[in-house]
Backbone as a ProteinNet text record, in pm:
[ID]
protein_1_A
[PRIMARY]
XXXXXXXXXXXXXXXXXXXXXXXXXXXXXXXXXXXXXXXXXXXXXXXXXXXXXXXXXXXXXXXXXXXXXXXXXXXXXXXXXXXXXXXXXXXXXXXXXXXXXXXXXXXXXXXXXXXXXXXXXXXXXXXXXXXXXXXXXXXXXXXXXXXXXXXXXXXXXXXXXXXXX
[TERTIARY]
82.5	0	86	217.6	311.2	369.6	282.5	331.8	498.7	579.3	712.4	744.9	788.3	705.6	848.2	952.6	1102.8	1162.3	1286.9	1324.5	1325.1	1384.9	1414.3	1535.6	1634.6	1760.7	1761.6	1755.2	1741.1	1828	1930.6	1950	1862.3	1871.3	1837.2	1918.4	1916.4	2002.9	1947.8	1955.9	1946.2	2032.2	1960.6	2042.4	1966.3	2007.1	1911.1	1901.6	2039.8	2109.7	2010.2	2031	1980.5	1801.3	1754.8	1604.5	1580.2	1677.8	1706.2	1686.4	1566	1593.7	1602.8	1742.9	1750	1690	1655.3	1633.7	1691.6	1845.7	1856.6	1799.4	1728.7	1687.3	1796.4	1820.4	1978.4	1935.6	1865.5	1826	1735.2	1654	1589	1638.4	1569.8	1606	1503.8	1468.7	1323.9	1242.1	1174.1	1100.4	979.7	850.4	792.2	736	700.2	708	572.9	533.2	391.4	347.1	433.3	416.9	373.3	349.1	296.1	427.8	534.1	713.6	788.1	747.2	781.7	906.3	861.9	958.3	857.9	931.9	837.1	913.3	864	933.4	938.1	1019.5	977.5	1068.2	948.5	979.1	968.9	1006	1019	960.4	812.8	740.2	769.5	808.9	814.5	687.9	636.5	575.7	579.3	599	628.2	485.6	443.3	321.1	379	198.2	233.6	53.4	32.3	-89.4	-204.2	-180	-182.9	-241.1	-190.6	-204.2	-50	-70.8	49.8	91.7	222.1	254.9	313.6	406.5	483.4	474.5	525.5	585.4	711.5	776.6	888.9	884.3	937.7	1003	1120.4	1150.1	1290.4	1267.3	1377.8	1317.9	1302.1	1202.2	1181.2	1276.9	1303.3	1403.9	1339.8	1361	1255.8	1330.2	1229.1	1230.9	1330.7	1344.2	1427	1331.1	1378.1	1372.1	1427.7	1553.2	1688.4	1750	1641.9	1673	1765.2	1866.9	1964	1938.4	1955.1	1853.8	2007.7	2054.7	2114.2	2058	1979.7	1901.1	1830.8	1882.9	1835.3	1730.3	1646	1537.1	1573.5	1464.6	1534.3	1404.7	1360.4	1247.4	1303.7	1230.6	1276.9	1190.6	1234	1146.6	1185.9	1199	1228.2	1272.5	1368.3	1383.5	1250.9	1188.2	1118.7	930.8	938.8	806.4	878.5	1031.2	1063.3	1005.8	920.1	852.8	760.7	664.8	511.5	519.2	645.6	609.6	691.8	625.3	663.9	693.9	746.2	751.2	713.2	618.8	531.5	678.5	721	772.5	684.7	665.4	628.5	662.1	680	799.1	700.2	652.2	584.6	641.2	532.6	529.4	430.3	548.2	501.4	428.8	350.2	270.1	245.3	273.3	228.1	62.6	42.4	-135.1	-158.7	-285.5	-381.2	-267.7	-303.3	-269.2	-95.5	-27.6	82.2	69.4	123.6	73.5	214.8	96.3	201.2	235.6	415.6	432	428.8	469.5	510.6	533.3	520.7	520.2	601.3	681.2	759.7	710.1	721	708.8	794.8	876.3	965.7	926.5	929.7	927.8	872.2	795.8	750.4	633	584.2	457.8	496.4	553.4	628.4	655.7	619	627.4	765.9	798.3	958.2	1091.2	1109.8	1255.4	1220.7	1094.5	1106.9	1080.9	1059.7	1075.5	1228.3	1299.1	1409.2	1524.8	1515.3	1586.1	1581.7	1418.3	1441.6	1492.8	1480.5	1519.3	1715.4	1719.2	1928.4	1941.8	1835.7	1899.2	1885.1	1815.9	1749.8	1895.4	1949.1	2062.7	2194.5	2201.7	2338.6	2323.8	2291.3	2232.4	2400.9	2377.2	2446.4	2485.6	2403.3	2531.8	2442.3	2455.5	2365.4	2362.5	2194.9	2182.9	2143.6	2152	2124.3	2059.8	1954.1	1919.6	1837.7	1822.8	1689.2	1589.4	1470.4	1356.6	1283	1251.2	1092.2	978.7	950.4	774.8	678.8	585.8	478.4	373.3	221.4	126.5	80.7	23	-27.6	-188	-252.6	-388.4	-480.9	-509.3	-578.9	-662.3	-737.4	-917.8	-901.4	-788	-788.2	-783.7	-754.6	-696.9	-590.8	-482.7	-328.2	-315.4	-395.4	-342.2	-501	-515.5	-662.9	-764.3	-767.7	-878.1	-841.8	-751.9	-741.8	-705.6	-699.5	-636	-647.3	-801.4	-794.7	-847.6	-956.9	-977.8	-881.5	-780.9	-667	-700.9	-760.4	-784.1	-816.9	-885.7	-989.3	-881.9	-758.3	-721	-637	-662.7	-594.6	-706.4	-824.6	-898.4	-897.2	-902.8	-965.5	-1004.3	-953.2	-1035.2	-1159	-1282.9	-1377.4	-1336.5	-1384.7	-1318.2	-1363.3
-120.3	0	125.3	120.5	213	252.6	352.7	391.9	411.7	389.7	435.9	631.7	709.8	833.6	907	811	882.6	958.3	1022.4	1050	1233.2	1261.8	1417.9	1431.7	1515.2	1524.1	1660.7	1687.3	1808.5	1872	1975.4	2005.6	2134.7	2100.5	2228	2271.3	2443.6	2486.2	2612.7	2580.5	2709	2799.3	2933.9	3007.5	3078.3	3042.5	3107.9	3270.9	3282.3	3439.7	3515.6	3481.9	3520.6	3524.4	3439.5	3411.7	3307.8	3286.3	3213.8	3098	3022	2863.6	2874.6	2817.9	2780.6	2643.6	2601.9	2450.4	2432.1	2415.4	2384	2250.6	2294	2180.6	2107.6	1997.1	1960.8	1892.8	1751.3	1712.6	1609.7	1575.5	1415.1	1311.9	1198.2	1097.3	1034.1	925.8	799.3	913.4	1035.7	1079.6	999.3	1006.9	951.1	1008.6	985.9	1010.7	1037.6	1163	1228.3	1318.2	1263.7	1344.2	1190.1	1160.9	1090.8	1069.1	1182.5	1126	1032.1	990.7	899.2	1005	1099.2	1201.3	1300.7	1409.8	1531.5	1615.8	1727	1879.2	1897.6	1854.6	1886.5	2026.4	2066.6	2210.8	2122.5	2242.9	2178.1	2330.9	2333.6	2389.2	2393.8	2474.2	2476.1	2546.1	2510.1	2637.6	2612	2715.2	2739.7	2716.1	2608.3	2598.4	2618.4	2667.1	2657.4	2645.7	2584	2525.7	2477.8	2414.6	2428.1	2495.6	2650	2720.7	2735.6	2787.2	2808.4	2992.2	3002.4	3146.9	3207.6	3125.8	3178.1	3041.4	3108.5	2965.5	3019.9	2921.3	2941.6	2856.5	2867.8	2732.9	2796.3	2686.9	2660.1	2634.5	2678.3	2668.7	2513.6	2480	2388.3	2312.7	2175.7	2140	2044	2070.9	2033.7	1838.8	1780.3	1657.3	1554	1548.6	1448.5	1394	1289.4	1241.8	1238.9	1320.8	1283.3	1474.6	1506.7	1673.9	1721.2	1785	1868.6	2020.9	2053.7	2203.4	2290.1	2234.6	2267.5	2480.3	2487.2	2598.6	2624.7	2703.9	2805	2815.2	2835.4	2906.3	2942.1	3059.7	3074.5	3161.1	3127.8	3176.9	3257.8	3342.3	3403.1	3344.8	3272.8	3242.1	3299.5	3359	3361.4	3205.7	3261.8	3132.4	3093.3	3158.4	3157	3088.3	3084.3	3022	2909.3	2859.7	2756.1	2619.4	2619.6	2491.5	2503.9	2581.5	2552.7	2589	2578.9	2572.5	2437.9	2383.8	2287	2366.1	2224.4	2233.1	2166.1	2187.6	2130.5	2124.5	2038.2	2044.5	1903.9	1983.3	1906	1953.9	1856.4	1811.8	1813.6	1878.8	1907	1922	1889	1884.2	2017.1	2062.5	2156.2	2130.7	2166	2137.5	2274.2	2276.8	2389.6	2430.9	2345	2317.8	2248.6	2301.9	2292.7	2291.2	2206.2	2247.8	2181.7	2251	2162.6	2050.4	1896.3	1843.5	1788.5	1775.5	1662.6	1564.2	1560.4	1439.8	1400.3	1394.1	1384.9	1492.9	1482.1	1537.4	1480.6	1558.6	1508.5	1655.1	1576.1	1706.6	1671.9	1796.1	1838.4	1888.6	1877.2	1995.3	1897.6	1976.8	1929	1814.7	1818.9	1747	1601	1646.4	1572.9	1385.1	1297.7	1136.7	1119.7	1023.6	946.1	1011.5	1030.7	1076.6	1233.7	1271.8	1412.1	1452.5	1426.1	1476.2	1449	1350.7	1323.2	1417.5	1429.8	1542.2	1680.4	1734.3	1891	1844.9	1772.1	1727.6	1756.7	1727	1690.9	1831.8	1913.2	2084.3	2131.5	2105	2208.2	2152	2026.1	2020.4	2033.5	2068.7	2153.8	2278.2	2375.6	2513.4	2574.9	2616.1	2692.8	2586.6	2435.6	2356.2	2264.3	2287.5	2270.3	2067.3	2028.5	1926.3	1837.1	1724	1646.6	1499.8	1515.9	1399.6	1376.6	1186.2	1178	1171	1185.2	1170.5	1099	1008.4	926.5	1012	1044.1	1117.7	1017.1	1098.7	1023.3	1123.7	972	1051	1185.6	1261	1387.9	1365.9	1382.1	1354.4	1484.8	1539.3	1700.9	1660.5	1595.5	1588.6	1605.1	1648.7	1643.5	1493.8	1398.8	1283.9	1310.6	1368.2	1338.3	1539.4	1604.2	1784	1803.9	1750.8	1746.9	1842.3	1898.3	1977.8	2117.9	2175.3	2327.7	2403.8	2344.5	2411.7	2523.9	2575	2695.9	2718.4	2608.1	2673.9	2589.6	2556.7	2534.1	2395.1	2309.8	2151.1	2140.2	2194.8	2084.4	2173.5	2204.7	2250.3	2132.5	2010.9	1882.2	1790	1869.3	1808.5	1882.6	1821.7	1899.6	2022.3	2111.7	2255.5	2224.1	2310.7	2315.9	2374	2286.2	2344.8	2491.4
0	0	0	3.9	26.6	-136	-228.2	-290.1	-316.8	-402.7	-328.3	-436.3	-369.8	-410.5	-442.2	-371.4	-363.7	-240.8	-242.8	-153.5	-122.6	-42.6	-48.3	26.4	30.8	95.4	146.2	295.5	286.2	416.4	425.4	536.2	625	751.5	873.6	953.9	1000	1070.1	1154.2	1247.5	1295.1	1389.7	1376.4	1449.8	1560.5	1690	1782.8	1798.3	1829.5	1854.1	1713.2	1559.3	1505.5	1486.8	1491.4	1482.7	1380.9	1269.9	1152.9	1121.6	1053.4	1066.1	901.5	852.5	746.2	676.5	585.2	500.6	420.8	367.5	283.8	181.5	70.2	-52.9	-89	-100.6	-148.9	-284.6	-237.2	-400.9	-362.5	-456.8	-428.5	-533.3	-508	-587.8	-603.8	-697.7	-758.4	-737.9	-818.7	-785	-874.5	-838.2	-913.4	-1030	-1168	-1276.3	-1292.9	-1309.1	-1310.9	-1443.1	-1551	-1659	-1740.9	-1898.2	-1972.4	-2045.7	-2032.2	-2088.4	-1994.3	-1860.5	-1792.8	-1675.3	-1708.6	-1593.4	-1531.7	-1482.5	-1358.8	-1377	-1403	-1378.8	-1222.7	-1125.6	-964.8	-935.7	-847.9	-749.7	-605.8	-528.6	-376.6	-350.4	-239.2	-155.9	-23.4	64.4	220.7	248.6	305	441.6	551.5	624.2	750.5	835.7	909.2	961	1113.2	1150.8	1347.6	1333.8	1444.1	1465.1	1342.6	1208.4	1128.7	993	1076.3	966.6	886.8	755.1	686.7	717	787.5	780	651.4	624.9	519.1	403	291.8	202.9	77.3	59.7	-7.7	-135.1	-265.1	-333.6	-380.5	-464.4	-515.7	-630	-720	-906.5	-925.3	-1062.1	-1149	-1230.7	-1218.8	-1239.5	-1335.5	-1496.1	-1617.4	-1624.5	-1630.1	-1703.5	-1617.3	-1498.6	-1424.9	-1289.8	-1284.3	-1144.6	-1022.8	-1012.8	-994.5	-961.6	-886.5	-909.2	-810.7	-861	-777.8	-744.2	-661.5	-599.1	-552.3	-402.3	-336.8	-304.9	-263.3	-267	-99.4	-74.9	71.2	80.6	154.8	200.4	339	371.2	487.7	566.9	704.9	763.3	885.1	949.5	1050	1181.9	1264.2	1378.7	1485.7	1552.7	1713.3	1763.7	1870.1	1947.8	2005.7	2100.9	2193.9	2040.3	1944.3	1874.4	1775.2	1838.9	1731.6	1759.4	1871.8	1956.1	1895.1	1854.6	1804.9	1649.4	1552.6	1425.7	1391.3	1253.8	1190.2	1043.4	948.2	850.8	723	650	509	436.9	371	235.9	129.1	60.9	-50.9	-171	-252.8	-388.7	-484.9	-583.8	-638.8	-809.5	-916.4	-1023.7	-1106.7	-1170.5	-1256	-1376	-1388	-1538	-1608.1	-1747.2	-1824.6	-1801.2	-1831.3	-1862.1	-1741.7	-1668.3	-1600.3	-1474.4	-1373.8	-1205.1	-1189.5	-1058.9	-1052.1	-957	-930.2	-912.1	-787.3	-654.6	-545.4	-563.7	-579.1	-598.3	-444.5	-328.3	-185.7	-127.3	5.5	101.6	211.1	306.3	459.9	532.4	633.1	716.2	866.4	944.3	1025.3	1132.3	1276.9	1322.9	1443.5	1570.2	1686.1	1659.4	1584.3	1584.6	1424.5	1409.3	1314.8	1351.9	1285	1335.2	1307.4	1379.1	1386.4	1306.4	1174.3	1182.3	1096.9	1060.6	1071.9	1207.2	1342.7	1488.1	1467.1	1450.6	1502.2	1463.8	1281.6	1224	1292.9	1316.2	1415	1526.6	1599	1750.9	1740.5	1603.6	1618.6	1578.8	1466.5	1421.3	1604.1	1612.3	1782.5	1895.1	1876.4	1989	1914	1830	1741.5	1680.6	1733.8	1683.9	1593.4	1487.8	1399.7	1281.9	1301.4	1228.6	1151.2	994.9	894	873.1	934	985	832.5	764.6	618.8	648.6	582.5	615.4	466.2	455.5	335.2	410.5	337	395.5	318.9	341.7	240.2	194.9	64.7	90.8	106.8	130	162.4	85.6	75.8	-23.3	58.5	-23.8	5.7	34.7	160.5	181.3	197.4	83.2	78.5	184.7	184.6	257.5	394.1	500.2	632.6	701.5	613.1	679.3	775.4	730.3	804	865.6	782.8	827.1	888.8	974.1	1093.3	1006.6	876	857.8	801.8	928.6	945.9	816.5	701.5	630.3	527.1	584.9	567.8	401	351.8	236.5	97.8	79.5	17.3	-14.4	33.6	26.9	-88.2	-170.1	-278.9	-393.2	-384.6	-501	-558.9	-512.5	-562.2	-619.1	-625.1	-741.2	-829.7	-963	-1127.7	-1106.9	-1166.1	-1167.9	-1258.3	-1247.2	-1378.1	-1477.4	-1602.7	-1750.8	-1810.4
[MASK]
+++++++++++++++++++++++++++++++++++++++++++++++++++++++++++++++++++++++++++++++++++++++++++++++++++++++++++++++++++++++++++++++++++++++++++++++++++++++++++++++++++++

């Protein structure tokens, strides 16, 4: 039942003194092939969530016709020390399409509320502060309907069905 959806490689860092939590995008790998040429134009999406709303969001350019995308690309959010406990992090790996919508390939997500080794990854940026943390990550499917993101999301859900023609 485990789609296999590919990987993501991504480092975290932060800086307390500053307010700074960096992500570096590094690259993924097996992404899965969501075009009809047997490849994906993938972008990589962050947003910055805290109680699950989205505050901010970032990407990283389109990397045409591979599976196999190399980024190595910054983003960079400003948190306070004192609200780096109640935000997480959305990344999802996403497919560009000319025509009609862009499409999720996977999703990981980071941060306090985060299951097994995205908790574990913020848990190691948060006890090495300044020192840019790498890890892969498995995606996993993307569940618009409030299966896995409790609901809150504010409107944004049904844009992973068909637009009307």
């Amino acid at each position: 039942d485990n789609v296999d959806l590919g990987e993501l490689m991504f480092s975290l860092c932060y800086l307390p003194t500053a307010g700074r939590l960096t992500i570096t995008i590094i690259k993924a790998r097996n992404l899965k092939a969501m075009d009809i040429t047997g490849a994906s134009d993938p972008y990589v999406k962050v947003s910055l969530m805290c109680d699950g709303r989205r505050l901010k969001k970032r990407k990283t350019s389109t990397k045409r016709n591979t599976l196999n995308p190399v980024y190595n690309e910054a983003i960079v959010f400003d948190v306070p020390p004192e609200n780096i406990d109640q935000i997480s992090l959305l990344i999802a790996v996403m497919d560009y399409d000319r025509v009609g919508h862009n499409e999720v390939i996977g999703v990981c997500r980071v941060g306090n509320e985060a299951e097994s080794l995205g908790r574990d990854h913020w848990n190691e940026m948060l006890t090495y502060p300044r020192k840019p943390i790498a890890h892969w990550h498995p995606l996993i499917e993307w569940v618009g309907q409030g299966a896995t993101v409790s609901g809150s999301q504010g409107g944004s859900t049904n844009s992973l069905k068909t637009p009307p023609p």
